[in-house]
Coordinates of C-alpha atoms in Angstrom, one line a residue:
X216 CA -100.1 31.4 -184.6
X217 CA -102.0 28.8 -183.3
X218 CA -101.4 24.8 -183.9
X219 CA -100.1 22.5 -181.6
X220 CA -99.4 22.9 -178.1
X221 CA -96.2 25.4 -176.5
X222 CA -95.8 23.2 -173.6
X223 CA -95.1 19.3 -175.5
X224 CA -91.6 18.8 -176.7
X225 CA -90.9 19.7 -180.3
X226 CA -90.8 16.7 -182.7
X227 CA -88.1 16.9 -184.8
X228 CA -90.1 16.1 -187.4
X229 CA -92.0 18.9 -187.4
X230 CA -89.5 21.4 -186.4
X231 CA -87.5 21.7 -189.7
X232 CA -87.9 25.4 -190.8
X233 CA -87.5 25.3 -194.6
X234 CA -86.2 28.9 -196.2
X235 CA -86.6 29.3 -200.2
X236 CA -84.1 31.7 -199.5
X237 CA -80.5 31.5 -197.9
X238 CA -80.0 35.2 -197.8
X239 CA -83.5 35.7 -195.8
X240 CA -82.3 32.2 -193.5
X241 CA -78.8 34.4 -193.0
X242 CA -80.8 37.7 -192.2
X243 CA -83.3 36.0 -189.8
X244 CA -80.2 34.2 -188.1
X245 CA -78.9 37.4 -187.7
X246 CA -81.3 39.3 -186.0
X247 CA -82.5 36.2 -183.7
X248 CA -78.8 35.6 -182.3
X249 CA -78.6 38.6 -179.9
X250 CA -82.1 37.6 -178.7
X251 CA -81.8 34.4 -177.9
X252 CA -79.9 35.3 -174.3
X253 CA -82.7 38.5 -173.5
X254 CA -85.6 35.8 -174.2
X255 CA -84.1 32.6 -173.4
X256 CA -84.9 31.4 -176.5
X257 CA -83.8 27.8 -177.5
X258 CA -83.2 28.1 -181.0
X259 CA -83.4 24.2 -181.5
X260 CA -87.1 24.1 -180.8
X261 CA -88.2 26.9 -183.8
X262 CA -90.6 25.0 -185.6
X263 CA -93.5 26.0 -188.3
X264 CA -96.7 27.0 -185.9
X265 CA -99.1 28.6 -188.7
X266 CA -99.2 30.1 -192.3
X267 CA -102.0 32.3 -193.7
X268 CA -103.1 33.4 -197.0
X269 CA -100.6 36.0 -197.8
X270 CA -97.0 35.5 -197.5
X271 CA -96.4 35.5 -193.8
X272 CA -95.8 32.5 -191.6
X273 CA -95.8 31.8 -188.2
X274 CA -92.8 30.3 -186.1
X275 CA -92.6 29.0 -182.3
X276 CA -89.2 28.8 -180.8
X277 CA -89.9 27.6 -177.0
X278 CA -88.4 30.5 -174.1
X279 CA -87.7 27.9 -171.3
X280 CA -89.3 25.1 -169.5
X281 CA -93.1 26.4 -170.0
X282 CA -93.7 29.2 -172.3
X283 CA -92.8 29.5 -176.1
X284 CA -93.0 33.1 -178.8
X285 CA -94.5 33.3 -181.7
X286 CA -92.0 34.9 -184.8
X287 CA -94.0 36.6 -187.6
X288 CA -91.6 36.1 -190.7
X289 CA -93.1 38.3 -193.6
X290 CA -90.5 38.9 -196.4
X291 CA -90.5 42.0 -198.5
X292 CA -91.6 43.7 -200.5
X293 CA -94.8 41.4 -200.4
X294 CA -95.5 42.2 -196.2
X295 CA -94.8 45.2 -194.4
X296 CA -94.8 44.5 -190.5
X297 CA -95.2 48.1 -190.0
X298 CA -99.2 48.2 -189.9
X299 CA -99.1 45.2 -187.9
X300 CA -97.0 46.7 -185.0
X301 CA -98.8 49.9 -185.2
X302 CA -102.4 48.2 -184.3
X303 CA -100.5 45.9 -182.0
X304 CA -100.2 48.9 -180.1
X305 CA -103.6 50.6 -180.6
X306 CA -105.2 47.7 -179.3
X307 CA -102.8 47.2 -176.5
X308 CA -103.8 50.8 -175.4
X309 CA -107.8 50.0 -175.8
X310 CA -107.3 47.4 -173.1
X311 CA -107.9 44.8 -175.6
X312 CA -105.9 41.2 -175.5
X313 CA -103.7 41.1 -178.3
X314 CA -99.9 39.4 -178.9
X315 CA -97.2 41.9 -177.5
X316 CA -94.3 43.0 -179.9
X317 CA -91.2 42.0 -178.2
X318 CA -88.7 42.6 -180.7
X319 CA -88.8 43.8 -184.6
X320 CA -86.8 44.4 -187.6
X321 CA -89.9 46.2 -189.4
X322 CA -87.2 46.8 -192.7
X323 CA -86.7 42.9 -193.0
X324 CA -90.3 41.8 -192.0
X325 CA -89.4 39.7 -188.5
X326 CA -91.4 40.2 -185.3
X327 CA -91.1 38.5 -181.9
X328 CA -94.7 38.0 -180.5
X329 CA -96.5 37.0 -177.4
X330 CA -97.9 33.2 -177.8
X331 CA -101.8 33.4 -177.6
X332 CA -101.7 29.6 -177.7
X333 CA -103.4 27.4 -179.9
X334 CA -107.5 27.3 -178.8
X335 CA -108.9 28.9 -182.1
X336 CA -112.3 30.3 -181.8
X337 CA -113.6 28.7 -185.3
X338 CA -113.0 24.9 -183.5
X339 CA -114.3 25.6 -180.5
X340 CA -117.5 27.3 -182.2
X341 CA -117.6 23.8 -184.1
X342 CA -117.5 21.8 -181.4
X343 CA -120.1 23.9 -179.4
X344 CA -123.1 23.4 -178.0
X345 CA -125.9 26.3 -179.0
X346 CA -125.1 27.7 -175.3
X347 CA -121.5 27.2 -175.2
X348 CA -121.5 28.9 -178.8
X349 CA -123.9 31.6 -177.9
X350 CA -121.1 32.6 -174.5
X351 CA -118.2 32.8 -176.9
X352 CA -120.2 34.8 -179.6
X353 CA -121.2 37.5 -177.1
X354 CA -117.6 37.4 -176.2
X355 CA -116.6 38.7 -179.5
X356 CA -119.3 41.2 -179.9
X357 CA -118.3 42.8 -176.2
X358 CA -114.7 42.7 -177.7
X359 CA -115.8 44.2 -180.8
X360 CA -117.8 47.3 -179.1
X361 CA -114.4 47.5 -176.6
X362 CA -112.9 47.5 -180.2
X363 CA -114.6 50.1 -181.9
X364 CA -115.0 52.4 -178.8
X365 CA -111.3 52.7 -178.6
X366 CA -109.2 51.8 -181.3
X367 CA -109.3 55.2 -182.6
X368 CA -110.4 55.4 -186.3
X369 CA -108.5 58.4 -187.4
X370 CA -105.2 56.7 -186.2
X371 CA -105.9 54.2 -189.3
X372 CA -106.1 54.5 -192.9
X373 CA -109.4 54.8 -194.5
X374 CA -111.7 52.6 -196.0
X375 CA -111.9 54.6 -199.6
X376 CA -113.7 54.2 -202.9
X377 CA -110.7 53.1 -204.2
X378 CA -110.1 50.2 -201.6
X379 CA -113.8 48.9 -201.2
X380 CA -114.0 49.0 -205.6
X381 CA -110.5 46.9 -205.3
X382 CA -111.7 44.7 -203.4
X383 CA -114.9 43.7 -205.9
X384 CA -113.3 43.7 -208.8
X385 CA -111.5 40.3 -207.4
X386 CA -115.0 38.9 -208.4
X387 CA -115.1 39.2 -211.9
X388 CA -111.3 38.7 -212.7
X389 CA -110.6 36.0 -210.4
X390 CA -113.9 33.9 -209.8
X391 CA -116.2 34.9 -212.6
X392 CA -112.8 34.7 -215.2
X393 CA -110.2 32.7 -214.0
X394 CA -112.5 30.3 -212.2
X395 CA -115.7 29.9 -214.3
X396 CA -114.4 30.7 -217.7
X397 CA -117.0 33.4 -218.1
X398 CA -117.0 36.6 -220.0
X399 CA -119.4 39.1 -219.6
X400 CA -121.1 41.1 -222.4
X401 CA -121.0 44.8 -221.9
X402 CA -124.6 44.5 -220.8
X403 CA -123.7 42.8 -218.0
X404 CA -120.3 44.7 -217.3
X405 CA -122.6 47.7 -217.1
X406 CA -124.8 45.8 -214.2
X407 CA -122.1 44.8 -212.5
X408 CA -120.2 48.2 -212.2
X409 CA -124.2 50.0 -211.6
X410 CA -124.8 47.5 -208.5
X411 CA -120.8 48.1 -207.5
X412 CA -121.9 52.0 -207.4
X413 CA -124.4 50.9 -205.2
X414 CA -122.7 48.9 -202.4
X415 CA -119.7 51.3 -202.5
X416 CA -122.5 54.0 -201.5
X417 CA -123.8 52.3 -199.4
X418 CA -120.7 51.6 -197.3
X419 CA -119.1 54.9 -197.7
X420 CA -122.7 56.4 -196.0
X421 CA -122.0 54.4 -192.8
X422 CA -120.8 56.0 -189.8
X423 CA -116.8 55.6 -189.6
X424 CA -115.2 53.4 -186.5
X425 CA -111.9 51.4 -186.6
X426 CA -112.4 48.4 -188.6
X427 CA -110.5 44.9 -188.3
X428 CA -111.7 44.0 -191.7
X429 CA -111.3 40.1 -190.5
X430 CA -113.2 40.0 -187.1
X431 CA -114.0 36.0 -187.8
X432 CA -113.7 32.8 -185.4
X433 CA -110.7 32.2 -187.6
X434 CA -108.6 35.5 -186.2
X435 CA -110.4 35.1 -182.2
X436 CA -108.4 32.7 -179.8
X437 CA -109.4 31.2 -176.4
X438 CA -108.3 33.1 -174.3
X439 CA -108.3 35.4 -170.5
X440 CA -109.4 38.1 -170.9
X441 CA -111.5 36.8 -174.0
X442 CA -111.1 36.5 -176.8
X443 CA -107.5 36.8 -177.9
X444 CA -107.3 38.7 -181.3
X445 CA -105.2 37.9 -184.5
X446 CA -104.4 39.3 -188.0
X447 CA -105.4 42.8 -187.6
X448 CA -102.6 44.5 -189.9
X449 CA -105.4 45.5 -192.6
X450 CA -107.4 47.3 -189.8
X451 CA -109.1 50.5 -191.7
X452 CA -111.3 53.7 -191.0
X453 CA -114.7 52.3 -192.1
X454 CA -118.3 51.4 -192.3
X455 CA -119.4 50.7 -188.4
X456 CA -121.2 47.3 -190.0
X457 CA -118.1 45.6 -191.8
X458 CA -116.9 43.4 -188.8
X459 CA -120.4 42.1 -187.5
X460 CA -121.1 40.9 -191.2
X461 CA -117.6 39.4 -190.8
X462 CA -118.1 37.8 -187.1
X463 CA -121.7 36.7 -188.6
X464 CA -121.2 35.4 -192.1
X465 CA -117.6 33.4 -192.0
X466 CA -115.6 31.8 -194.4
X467 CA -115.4 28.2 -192.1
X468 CA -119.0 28.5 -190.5
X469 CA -122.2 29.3 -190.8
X470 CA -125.5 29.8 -188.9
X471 CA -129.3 30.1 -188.9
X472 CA -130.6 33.2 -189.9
X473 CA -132.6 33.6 -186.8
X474 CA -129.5 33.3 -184.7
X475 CA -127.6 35.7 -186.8
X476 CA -130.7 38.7 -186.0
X477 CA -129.7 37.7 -182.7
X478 CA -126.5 38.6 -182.0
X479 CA -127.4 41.3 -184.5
X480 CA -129.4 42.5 -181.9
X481 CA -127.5 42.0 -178.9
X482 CA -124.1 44.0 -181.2
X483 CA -126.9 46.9 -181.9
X484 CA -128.4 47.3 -178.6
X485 CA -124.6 47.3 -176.8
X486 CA -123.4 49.6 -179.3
X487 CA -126.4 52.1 -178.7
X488 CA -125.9 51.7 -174.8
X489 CA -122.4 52.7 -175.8
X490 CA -122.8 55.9 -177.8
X491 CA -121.6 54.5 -181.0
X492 CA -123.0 55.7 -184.2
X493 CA -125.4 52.9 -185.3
X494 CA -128.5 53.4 -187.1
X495 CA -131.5 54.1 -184.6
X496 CA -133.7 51.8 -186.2
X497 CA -132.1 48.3 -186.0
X498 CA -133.8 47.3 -189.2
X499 CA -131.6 49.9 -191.0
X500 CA -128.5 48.5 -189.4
X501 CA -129.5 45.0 -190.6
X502 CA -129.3 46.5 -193.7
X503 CA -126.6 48.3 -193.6
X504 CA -124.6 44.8 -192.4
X505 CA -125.9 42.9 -195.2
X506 CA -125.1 45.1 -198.1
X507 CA -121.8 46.0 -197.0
X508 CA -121.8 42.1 -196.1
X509 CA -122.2 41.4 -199.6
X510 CA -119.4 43.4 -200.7
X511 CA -117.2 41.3 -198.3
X512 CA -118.4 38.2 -199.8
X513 CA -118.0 38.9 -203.3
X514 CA -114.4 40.1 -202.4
X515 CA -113.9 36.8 -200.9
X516 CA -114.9 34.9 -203.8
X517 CA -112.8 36.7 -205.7
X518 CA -109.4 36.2 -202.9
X519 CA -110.0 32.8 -202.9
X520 CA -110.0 32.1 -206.8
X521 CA -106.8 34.0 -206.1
X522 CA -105.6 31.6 -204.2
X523 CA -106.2 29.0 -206.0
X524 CA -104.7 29.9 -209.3
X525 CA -102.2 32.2 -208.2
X526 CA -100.8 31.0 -204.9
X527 CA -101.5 26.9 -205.8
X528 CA -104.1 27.0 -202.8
X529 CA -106.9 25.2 -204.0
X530 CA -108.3 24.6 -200.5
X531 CA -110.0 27.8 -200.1
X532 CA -112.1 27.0 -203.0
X533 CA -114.0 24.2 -201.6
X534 CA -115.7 27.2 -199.7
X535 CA -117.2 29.3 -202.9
X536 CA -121.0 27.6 -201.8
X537 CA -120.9 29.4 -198.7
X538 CA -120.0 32.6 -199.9
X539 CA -122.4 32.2 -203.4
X540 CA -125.4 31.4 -200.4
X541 CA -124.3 34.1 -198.9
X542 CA -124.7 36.7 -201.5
X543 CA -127.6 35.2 -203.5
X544 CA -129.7 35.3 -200.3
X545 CA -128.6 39.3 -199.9
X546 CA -129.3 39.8 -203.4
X547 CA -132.7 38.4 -203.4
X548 CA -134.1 40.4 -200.4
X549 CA -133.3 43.6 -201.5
X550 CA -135.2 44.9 -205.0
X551 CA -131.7 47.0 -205.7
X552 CA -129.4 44.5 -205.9
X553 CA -131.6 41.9 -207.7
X554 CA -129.8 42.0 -211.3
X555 CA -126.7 40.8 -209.4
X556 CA -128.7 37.4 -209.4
X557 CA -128.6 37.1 -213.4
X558 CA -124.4 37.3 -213.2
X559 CA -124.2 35.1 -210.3
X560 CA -126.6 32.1 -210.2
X561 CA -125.2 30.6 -213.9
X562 CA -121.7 30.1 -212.3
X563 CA -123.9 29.0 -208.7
X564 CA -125.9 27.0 -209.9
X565 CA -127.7 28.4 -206.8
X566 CA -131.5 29.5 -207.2
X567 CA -132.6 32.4 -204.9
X568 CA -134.4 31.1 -202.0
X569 CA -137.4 33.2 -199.6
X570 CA -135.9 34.8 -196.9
X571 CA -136.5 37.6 -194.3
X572 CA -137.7 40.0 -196.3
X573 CA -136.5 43.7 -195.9
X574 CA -137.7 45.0 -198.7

């Protein structure tokens, strides 16, 4: 939703929308004809603005002299827009600066959105200086306790055993498999699905809040009030850690450990100050962020295999490092999760390294 800028004129290069399917081109024709007058849409000017890494997309179609919408086309059976629209709402009502839902046809998968613009958080954050990154990272975590405070959780689904032992078993078929060519013996099948056990535990024992499940520079936007929020469809009941690890430990950037306690610490003391359910002791929260943490990262190694040999998006891979640093620097701090090491560092090729120790 967020490339180049509303306000210059649309190249025509760039603004041939390109439809797989002529029946889905006649539907989306369709529905955007009677809007075109109630928006002052110029239909000439709809142009790609984004994809992700499911099968949605991103359209802007200009609405006068100055301001431009976003359209969410997300075909089904593969998207349902209904989750999205529902949170769109929910955060809407918590005060919190989201796109507004305009106009929808929830059975075909099209939305008409508010345009956040195009200043993502992740290039900003790159181009930062440690001050200027340090304002727009207490940004998010202010957003993020606004978030959890109220966005209410039992308006969402939950985050169940099911979900969070979906989510790791990407790992072995899609990166450990697919990727690497390996095959576990049983021994190992039997560690993996024993440490599993463990993190699953360990997240369903976490107080519950309303959880983005994606609260990364890549899905915050520039904006006023600050920052703008993206790509919350998958938002669940769940552990109250999940989207600091997220915010934290990204898929596009990383940080020193020291500034990660940091903010950490500046999330945990706000959230105390604000009556939510985090640990007392912040040393049990730092755990608690880093094991569920881990379960987010081996997920992700797993999607992005995915993407790669499924969806022919082999650009996500070039970021398997940071997510194999990531874990083999969680697994060797805490004695429980040590045998994950043995499965992990021969397809690494990362040695563990001395961290803050925790345990």
């Amino acid at each position: 939703m967020n490339p180049d800028d509303h306000r210059s004129a649309p190249d025509p290069a760039k603004s041939v929308v390109a439809w797989s399917d002529p029946e889905r081109r006649a539907a989306f024709e369709r529905w955007l004809g009677p809007l075109v007058a109630v928006h002052g849409l110029r239909e000439e000017s709809l142009r790609p603005a984004s994809a992700d890494a499911s099968f949605r997309r991103y359209l802007r179609i200009d609405a006068g002299a100055d301001r431009s919408l976003i359209v969410m086309d997300a075909p089904p059976p593969q998207e349902d827009v209904r989750p999205f629209v529902h949170v769109a709402g929910l955060i809407g009502a918590a005060g919190l600066h989201g796109p507004n839902v305009l106009a929808s046809d929830v059975e075909r998968g099209f939305l008409l959105l508010s345009d956040l613009g195009n200043a993502l958080y992740l290039d900003a954050l790159r181009e930062a200086s440690a001050a200027q990154a340090d304002g727009l990272m207490r940004d998010a975590i202010r957003a993020l306790v606004q978030w959890q405070l109220h966005v209410p959780a039992d308006q969402l689904p939950p985050f169940t055993d099911a979900l969070l032992e979906r989510d790791l078993g990407l790992f072995p078929e899609w990166c450990v498999q697919r990727e690497f060519g390996v095959v576990w013996t049983p021994t190992e099948q039997e560690r993996w699905q024993a440490m599993c056990a463990q993190l699953v535990s360990s997240a369903q024992a976490q107080p519950r809040v309303a959880v983005h499940r994606d609260w990364m520079p890549r899905n915050l936007m520039l904006a006023d009030p600050n920052p703008a929020i993206l790509d919350f469809q998958d938002a669940v009941s769940g552990p109250i850690a999940y989207d600091m690890a997220s915010l934290l430990r990204d898929a596009f950037i990383s940080w020193d450990e020291e500034r990660e306690i940091d903010w950490a610490v500046r999330y945990w003391e706000s959230a105390r100050r604000a009556a939510l359910p985090v640990a007392d002791d912040f040393g049990e929260f730092w755990r608690q962020l880093e094991w569920i943490g881990l379960q987010r990262h081996l997920k992700v190694l797993g999607i992005f295999c995915r993407l790669k040999h499924r969806d022919g998006k082999a650009k996500y891979s070039e970021d398997l490092p940071r997510f194999f640093a990531y874990a083999t620097r969680v697994a060797t701090r805490y004695r429980e999760l040590r045998p994950l090491l043995a499965l992990i560092e021969p397809i690494s090729g990362m040695r563990p390294e001395v961290g803050f120790s925790m345990r």
